[in-house]
PDB file of C-alpha atoms and ligand atoms in Angstrom:
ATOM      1  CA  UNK A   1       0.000   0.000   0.000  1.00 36.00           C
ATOM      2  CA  UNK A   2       1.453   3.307  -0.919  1.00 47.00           C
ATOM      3  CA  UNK A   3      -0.655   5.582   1.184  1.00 52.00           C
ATOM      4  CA  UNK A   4       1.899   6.125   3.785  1.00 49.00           C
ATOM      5  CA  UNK A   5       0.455   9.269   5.087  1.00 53.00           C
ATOM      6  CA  UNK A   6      -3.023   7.619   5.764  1.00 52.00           C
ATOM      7  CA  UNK A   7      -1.909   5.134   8.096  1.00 51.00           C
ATOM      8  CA  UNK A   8      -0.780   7.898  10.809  1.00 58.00           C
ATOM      9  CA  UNK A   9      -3.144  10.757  10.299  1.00 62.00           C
ATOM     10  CA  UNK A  10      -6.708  10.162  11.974  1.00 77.00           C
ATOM     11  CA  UNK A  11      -9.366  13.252  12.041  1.00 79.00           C
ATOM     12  CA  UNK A  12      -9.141  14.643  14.851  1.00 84.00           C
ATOM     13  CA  UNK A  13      -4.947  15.123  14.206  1.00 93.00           C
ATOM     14  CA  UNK A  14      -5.614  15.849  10.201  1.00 98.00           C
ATOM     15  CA  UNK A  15      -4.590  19.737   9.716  1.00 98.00           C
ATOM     16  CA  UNK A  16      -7.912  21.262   7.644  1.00 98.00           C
ATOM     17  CA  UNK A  17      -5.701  23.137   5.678  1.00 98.00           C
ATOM     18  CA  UNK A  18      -2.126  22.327   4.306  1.00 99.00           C
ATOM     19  CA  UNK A  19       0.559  25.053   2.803  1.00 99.00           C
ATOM     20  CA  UNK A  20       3.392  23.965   0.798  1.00 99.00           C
ATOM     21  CA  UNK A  21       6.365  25.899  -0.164  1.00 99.00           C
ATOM     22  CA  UNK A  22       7.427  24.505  -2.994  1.00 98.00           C
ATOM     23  CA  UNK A  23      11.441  24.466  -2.993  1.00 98.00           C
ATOM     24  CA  UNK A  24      14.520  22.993  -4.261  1.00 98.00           C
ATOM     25  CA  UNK A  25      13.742  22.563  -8.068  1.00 98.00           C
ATOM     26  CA  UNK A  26      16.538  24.015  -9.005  1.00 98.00           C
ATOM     27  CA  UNK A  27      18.841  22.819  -7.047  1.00 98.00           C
ATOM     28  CA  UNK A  28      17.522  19.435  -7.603  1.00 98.00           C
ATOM     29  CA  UNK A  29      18.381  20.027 -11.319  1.00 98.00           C
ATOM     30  CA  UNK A  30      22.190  21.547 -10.825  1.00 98.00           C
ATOM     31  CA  UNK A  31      22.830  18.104  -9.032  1.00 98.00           C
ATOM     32  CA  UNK A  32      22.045  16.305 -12.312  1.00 97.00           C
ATOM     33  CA  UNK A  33      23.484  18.511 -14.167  1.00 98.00           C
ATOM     34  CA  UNK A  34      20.327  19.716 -15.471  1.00 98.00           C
ATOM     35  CA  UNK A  35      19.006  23.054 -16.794  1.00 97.00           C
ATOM     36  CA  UNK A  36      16.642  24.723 -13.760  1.00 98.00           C
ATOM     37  CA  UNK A  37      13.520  24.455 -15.942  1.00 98.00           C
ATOM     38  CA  UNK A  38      14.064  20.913 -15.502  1.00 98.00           C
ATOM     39  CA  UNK A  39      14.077  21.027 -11.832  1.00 98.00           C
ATOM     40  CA  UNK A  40      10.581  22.563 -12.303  1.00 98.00           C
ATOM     41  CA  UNK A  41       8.840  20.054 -14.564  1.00 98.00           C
ATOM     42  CA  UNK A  42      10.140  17.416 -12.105  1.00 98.00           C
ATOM     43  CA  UNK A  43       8.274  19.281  -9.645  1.00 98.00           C
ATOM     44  CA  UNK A  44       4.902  18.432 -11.019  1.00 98.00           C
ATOM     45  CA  UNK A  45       4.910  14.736 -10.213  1.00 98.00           C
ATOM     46  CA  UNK A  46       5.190  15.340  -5.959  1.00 98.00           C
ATOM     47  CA  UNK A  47       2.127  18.344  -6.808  1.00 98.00           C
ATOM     48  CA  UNK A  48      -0.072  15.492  -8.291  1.00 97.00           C
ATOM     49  CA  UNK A  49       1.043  13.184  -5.601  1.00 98.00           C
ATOM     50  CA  UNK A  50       0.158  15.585  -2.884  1.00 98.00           C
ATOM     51  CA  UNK A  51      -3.539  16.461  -4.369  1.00 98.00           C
ATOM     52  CA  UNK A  52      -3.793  12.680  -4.093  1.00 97.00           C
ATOM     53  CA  UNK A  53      -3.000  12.116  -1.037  1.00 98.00           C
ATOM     54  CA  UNK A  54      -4.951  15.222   0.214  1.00 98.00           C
ATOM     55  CA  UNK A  55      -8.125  14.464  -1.402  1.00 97.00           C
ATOM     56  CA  UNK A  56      -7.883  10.885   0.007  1.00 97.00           C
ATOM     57  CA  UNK A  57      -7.303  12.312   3.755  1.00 97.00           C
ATOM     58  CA  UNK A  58     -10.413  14.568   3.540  1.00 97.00           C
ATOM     59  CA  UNK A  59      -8.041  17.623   4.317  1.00 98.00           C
ATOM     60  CA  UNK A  60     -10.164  20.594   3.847  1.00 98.00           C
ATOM     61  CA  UNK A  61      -7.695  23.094   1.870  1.00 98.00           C
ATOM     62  CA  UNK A  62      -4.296  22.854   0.209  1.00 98.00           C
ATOM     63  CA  UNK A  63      -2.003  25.916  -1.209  1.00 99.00           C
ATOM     64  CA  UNK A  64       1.235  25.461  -3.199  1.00 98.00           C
ATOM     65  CA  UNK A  65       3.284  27.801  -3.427  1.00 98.00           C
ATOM     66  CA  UNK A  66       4.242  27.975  -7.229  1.00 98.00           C
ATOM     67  CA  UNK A  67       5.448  31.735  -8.330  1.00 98.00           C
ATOM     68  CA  UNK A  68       6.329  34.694  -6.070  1.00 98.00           C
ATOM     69  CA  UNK A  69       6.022  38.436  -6.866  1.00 98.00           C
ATOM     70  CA  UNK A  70       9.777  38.421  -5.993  1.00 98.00           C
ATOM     71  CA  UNK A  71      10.207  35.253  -8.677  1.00 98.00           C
ATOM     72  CA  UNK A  72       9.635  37.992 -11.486  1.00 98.00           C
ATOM     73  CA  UNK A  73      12.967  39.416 -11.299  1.00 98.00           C
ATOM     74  CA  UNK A  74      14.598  35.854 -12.574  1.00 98.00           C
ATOM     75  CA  UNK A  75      16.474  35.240 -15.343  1.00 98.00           C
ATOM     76  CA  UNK A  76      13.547  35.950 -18.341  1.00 98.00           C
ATOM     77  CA  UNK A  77      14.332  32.805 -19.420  1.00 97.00           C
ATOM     78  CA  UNK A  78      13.451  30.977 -16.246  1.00 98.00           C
ATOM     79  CA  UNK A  79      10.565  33.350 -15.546  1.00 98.00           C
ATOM     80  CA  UNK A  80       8.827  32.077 -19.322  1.00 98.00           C
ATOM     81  CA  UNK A  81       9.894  28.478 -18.277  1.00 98.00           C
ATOM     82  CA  UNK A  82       7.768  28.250 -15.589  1.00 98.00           C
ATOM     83  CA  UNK A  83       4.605  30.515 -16.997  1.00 98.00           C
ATOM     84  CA  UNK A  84       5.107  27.696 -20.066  1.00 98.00           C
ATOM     85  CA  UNK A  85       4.898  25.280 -17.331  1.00 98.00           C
ATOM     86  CA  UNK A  86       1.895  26.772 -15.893  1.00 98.00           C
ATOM     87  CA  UNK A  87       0.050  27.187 -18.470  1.00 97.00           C
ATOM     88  CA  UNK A  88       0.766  23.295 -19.988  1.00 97.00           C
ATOM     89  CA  UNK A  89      -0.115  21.603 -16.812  1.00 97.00           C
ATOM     90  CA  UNK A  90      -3.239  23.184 -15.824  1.00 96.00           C
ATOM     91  CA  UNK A  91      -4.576  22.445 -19.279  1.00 91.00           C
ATOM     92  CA  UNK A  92      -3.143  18.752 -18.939  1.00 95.00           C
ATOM     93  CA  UNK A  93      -4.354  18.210 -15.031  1.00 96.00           C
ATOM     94  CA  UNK A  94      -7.581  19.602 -15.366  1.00 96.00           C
ATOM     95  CA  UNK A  95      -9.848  16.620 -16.197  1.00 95.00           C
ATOM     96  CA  UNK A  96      -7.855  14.561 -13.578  1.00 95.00           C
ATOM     97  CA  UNK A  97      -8.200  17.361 -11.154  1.00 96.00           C
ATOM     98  CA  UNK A  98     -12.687  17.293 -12.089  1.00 94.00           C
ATOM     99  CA  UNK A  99     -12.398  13.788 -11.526  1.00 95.00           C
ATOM    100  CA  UNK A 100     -11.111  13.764  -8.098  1.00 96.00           C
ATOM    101  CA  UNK A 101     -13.767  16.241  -7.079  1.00 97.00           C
ATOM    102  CA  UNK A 102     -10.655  19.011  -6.661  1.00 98.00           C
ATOM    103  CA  UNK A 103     -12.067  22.860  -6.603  1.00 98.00           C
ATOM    104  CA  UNK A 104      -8.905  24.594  -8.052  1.00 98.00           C
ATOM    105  CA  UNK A 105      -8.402  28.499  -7.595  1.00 98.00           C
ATOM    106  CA  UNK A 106      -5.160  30.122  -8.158  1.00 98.00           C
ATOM    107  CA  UNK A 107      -4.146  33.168  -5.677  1.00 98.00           C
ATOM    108  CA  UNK A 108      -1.913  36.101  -6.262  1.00 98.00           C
ATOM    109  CA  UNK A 109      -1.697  39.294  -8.844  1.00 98.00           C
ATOM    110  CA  UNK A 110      -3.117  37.364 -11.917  1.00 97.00           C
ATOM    111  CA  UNK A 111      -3.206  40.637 -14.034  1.00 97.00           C
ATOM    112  CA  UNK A 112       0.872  40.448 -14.357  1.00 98.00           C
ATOM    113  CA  UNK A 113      -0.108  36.833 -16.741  1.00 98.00           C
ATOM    114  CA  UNK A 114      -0.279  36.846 -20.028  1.00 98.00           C
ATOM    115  CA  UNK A 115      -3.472  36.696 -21.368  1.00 98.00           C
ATOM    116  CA  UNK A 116      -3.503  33.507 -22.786  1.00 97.00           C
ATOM    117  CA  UNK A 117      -2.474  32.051 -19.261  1.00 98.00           C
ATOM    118  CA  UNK A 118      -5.592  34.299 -17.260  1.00 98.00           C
ATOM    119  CA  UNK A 119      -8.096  32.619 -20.025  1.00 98.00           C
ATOM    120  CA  UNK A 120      -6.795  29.253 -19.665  1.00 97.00           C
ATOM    121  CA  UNK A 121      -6.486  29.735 -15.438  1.00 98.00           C
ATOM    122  CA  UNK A 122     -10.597  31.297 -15.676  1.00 98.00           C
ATOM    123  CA  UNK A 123     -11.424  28.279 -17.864  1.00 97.00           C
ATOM    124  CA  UNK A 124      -9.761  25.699 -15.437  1.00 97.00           C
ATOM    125  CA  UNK A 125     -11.527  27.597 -12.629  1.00 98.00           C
ATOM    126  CA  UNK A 126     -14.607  27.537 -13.938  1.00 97.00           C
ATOM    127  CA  UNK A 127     -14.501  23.817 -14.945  1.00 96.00           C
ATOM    128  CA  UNK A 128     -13.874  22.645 -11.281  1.00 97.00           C
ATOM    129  CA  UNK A 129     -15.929  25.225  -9.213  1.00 97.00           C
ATOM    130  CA  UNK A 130     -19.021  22.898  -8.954  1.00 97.00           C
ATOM    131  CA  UNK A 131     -16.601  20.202  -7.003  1.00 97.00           C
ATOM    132  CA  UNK A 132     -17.318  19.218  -4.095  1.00 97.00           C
ATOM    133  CA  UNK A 133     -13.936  17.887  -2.779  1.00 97.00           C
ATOM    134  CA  UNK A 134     -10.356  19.158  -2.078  1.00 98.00           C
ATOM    135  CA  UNK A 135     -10.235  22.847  -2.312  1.00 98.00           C
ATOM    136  CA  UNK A 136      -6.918  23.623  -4.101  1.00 98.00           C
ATOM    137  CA  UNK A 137      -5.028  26.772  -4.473  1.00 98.00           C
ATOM    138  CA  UNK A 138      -2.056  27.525  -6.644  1.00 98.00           C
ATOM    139  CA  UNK A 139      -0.116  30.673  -6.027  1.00 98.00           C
ATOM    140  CA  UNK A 140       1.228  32.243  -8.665  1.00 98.00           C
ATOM    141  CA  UNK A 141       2.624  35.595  -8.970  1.00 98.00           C
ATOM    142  CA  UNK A 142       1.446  35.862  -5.523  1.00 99.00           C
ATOM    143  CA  UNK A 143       2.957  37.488  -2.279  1.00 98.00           C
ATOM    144  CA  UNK A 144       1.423  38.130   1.500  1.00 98.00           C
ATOM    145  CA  UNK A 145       2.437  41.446   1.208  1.00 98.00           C
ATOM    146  CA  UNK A 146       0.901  41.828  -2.034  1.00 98.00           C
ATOM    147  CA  UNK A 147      -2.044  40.459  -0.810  1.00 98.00           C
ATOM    148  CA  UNK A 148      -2.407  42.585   2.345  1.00 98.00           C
ATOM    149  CA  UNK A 149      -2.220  45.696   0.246  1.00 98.00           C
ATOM    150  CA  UNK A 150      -4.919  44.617  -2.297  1.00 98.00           C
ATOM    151  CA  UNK A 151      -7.464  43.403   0.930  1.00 98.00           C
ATOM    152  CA  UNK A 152      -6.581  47.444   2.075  1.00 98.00           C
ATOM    153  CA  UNK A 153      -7.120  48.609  -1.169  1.00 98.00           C
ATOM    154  CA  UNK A 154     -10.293  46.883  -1.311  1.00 98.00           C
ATOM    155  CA  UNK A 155     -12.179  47.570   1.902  1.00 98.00           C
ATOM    156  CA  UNK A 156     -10.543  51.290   1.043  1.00 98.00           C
ATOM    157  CA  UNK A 157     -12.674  51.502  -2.238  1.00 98.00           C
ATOM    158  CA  UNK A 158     -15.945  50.018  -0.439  1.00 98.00           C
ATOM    159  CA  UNK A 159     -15.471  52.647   2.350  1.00 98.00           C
ATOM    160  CA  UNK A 160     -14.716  55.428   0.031  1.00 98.00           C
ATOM    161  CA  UNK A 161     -17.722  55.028  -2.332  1.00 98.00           C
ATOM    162  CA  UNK A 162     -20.077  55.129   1.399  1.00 98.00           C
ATOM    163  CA  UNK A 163     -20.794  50.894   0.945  1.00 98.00           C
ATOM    164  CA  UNK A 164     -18.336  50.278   4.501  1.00 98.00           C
ATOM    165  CA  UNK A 165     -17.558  52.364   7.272  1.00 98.00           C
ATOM    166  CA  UNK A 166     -14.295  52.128   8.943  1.00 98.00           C
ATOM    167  CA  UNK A 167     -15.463  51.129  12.155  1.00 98.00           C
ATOM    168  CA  UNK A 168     -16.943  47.916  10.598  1.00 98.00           C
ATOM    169  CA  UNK A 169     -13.223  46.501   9.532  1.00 98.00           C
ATOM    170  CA  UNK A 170     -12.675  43.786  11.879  1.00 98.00           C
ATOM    171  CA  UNK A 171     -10.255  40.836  11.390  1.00 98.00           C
ATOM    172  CA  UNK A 172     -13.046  38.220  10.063  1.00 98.00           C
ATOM    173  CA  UNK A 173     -13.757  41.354   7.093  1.00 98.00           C
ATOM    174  CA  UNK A 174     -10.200  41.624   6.502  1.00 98.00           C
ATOM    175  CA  UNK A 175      -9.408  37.932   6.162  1.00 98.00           C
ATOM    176  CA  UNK A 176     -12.249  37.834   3.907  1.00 98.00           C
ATOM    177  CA  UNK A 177     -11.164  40.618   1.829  1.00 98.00           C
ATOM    178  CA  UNK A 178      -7.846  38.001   1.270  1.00 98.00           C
ATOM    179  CA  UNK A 179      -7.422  35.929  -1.578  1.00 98.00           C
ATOM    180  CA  UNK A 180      -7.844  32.702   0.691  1.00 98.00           C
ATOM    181  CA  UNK A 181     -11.260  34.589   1.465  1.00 97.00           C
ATOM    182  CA  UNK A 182     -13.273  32.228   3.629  1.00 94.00           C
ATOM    183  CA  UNK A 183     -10.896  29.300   4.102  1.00 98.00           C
ATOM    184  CA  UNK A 184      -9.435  28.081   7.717  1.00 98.00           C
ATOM    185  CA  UNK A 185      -6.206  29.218   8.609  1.00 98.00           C
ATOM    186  CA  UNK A 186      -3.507  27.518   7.398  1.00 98.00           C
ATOM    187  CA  UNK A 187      -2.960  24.778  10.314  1.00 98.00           C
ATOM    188  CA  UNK A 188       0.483  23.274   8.673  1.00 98.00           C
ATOM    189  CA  UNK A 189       3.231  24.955   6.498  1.00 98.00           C
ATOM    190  CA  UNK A 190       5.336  22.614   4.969  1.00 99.00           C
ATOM    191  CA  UNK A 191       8.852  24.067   3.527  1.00 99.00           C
ATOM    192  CA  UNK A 192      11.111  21.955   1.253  1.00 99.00           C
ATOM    193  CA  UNK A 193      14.425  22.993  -0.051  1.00 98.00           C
ATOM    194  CA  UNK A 194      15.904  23.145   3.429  1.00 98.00           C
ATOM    195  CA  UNK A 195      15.601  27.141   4.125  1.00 98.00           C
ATOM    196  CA  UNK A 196      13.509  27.838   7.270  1.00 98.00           C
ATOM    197  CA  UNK A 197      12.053  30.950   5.951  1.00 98.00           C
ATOM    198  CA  UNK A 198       8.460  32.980   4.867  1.00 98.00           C
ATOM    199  CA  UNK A 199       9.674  34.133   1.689  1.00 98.00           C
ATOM    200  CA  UNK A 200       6.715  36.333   1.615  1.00 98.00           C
ATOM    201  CA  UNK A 201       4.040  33.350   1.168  1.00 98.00           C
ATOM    202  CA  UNK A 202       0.790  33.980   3.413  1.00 98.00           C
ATOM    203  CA  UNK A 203       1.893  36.657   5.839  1.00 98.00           C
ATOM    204  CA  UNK A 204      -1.712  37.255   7.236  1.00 98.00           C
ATOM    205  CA  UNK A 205      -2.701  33.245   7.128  1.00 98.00           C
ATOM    206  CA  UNK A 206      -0.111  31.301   8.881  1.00 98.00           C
ATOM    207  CA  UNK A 207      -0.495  33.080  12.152  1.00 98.00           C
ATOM    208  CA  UNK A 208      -0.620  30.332  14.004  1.00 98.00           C
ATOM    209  CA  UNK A 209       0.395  27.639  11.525  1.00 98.00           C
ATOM    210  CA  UNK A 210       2.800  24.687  12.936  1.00 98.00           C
ATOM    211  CA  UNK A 211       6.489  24.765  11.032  1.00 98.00           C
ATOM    212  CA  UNK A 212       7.541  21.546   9.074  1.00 98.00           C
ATOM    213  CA  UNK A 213      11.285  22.168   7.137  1.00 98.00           C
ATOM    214  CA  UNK A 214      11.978  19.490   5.325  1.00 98.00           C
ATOM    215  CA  UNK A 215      15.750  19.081   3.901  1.00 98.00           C
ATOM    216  CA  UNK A 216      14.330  17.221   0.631  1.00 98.00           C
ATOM    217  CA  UNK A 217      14.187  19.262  -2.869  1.00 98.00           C
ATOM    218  CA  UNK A 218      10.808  19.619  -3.806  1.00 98.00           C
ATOM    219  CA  UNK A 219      10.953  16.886  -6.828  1.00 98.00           C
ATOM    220  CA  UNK A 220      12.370  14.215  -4.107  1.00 98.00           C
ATOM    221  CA  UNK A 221       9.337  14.939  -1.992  1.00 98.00           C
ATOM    222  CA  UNK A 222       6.895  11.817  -1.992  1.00 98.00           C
ATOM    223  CA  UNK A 223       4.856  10.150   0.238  1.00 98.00           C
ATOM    224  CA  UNK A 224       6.874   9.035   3.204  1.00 98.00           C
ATOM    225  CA  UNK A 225       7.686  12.922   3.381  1.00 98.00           C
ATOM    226  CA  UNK A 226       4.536  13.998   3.423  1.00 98.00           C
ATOM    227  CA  UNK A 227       3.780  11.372   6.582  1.00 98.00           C
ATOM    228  CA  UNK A 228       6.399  12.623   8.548  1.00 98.00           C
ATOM    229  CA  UNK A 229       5.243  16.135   8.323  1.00 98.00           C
ATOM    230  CA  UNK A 230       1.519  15.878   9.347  1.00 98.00           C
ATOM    231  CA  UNK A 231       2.903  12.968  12.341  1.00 98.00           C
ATOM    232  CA  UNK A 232       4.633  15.968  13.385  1.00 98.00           C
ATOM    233  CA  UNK A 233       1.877  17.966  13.075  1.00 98.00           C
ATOM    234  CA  UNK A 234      -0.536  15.443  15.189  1.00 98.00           C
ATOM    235  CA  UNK A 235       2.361  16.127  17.455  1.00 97.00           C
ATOM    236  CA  UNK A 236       2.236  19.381  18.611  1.00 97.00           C
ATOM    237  CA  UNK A 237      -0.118  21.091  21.239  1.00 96.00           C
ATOM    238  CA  UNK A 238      -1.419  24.106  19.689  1.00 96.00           C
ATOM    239  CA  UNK A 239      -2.170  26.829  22.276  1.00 96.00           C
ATOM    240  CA  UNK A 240      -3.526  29.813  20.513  1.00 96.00           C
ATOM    241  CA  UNK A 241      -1.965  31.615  23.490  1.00 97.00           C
ATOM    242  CA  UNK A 242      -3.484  29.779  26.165  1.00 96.00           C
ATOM    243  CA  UNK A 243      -1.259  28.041  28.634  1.00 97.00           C
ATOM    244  CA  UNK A 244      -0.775  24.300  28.309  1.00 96.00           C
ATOM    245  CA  UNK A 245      -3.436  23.640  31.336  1.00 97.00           C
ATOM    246  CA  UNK A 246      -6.060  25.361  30.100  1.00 96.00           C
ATOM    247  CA  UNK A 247      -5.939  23.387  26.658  1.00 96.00           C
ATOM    248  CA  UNK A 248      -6.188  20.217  28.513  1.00 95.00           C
ATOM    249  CA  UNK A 249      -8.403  21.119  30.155  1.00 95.00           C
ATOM    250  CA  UNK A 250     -10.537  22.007  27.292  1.00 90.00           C
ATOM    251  CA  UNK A 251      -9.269  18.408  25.199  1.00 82.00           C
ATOM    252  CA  UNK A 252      -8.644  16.310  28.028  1.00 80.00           C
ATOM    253  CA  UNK A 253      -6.679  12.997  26.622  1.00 70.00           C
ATOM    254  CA  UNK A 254      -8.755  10.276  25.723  1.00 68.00           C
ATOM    255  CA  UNK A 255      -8.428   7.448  27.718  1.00 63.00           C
ATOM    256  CA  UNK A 256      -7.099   4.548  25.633  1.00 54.00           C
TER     257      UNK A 256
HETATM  258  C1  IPE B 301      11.108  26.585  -6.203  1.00 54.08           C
HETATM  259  O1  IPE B 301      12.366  26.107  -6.541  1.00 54.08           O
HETATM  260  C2  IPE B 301      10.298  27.001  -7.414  1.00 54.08           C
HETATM  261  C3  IPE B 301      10.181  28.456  -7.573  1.00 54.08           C
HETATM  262  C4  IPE B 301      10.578  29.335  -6.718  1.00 54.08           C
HETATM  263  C5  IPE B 301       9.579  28.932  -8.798  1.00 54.08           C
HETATM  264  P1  IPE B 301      13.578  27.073  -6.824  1.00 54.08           P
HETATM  265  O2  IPE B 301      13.582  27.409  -8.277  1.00 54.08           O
HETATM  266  O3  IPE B 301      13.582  28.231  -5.910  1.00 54.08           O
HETATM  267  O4  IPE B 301      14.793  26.117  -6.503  1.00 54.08           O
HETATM  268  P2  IPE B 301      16.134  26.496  -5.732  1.00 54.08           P
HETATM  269  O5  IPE B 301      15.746  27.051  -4.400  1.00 54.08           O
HETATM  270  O6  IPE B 301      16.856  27.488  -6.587  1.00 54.08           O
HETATM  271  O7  IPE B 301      16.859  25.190  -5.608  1.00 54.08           O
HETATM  272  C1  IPE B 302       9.815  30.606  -2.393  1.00 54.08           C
HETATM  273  O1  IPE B 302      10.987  30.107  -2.892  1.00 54.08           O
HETATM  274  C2  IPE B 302       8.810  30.736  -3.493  1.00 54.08           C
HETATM  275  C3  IPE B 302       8.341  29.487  -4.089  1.00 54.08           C
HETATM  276  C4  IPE B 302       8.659  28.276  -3.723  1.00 54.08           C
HETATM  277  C5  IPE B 302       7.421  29.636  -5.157  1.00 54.08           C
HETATM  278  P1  IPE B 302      12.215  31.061  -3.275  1.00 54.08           P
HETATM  279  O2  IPE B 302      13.282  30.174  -3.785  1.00 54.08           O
HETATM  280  O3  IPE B 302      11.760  32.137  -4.195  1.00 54.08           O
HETATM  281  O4  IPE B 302      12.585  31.703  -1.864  1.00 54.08           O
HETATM  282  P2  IPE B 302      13.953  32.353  -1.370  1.00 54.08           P
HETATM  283  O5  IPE B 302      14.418  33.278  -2.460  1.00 54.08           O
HETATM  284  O6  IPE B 302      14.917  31.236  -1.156  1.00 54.08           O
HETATM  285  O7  IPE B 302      13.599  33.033  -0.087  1.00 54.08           O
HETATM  286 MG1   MG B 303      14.353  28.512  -4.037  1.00 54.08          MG
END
């Protein structure tokens, strides 16, 4: 059986929704003396493994991290790699991604895409949004400062034309105003690639997200991986600020 994740995670220990920082693709492709854009199309195969895996779990919400508003200033040949890439695989995965019952959205500043990519991205979109099951997000040319200021610039525009007054921003209208709009938290960030670092991913969303750094490069990432980080994650007692009493006392252990 190759669901190694399943055999550890049970619901009351499954995170409801799952960020990955993508990392290590190019890397992964200098050690076989590969071009980058290599690296990346390698990366594809642990993406479809993980919307596998997720879907079969029941988790609630994943986001990969694909493209940040700071991966513009690449090399342009890099930078139309990967919008080739983009554009190729969400045309190729989107009938597998309908028949797993996987929503698909993709987060971040879509109006710096060509327009050929924004049609095909609106045409996946719509072709999933009836689904039912894993709720998938792809950032791409996205960035949690980037997305902060475009919430503010929102809720600025609804208070200036009289729809919103200023009093009535709270955090729940914020979030919403987000491009993860009404989804939970993010309960577990997982970085591969070995940095232990944000890199600008969702500043606003991981608040209280539990850390998993994983050494692997992102195209050695499989399975096993994948188990390790959400054991870890059933490991942890999250306290939302609380001390470590009163959580117990609120989820006393149950007795075996
Ligand atoms: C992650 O891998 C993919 C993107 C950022 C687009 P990298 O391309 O950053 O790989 P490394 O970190 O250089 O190995
Ligand atoms: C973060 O990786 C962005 C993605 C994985 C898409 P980077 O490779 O861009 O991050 P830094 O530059 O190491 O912080
Ligand atoms: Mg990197």
């Amino acid at each position: 059986m190759t669901r190694a994740a399943s055999s550890i995670a049970s619901p009351e220990t499954l995170p409801r929704h799952i960020a990955i920082t993508m990392d290590g693709n190019g890397r992964w492709a200098a050690a076989q003396g590969l071009a980058r854009s290599s690296g990346h199309e390698a990366g594809l195969a642990p993406v479809r493994l993980c919307v596998e895996e997720c879907s079969q779990l029941g988790v609630e919400a994943l986001t990969l991290f694909a493209f940040s508003s700071e991966n513009w200033s690449r090399p342009a040949e890099e930078v139309a790699s990967l919008m080739g890439l983009f554009f190729s695989a969400i045309d190729r995965e989107v009938g597998e991604l309908g028949r797993k019952g996987v929503r698909l959205r993709i987060i971040g500043d879509r109006k710096a895409l060509s327009i050929r990519l924004q049609a095909r991205i609106a045409s996946a979109e719509q072709r999933t949004a009836g689904n039912a099951g894993l709720r998938l997000q792809l950032a791409v040319s996205y960035g949690g400062r980037w997305d902060i200021v475009q919430a503010a610039r929102k809720l600025a525009g609804q208070c200036a034309s009289g729809a919103l007054r200023p009093d009535q921003i709270d955090e729940a209208r914020f979030a919403g105003a987000l491009e993860l709009g009404a989804l939970p938290d993010v309960d577990l960030l997982i970085r591969t690639g070995g940095e232990r670092r944000i890199s600008n991913f969702l500043l606003w969303n991981l608040a209280y997200a539990e850390l998993y750094f994983s050494d692997r490069l992102w195209p050695d990432f499989d399975l096993a991986e994948l188990a390790r980080a959400l054991e870890f994650f059933a490991g942890r007692e999250r306290r939302f600020g609380l001390t470590g009493g009163q959580v117990q006392a609120e989820h006393p252990p149950v007795a075996q």
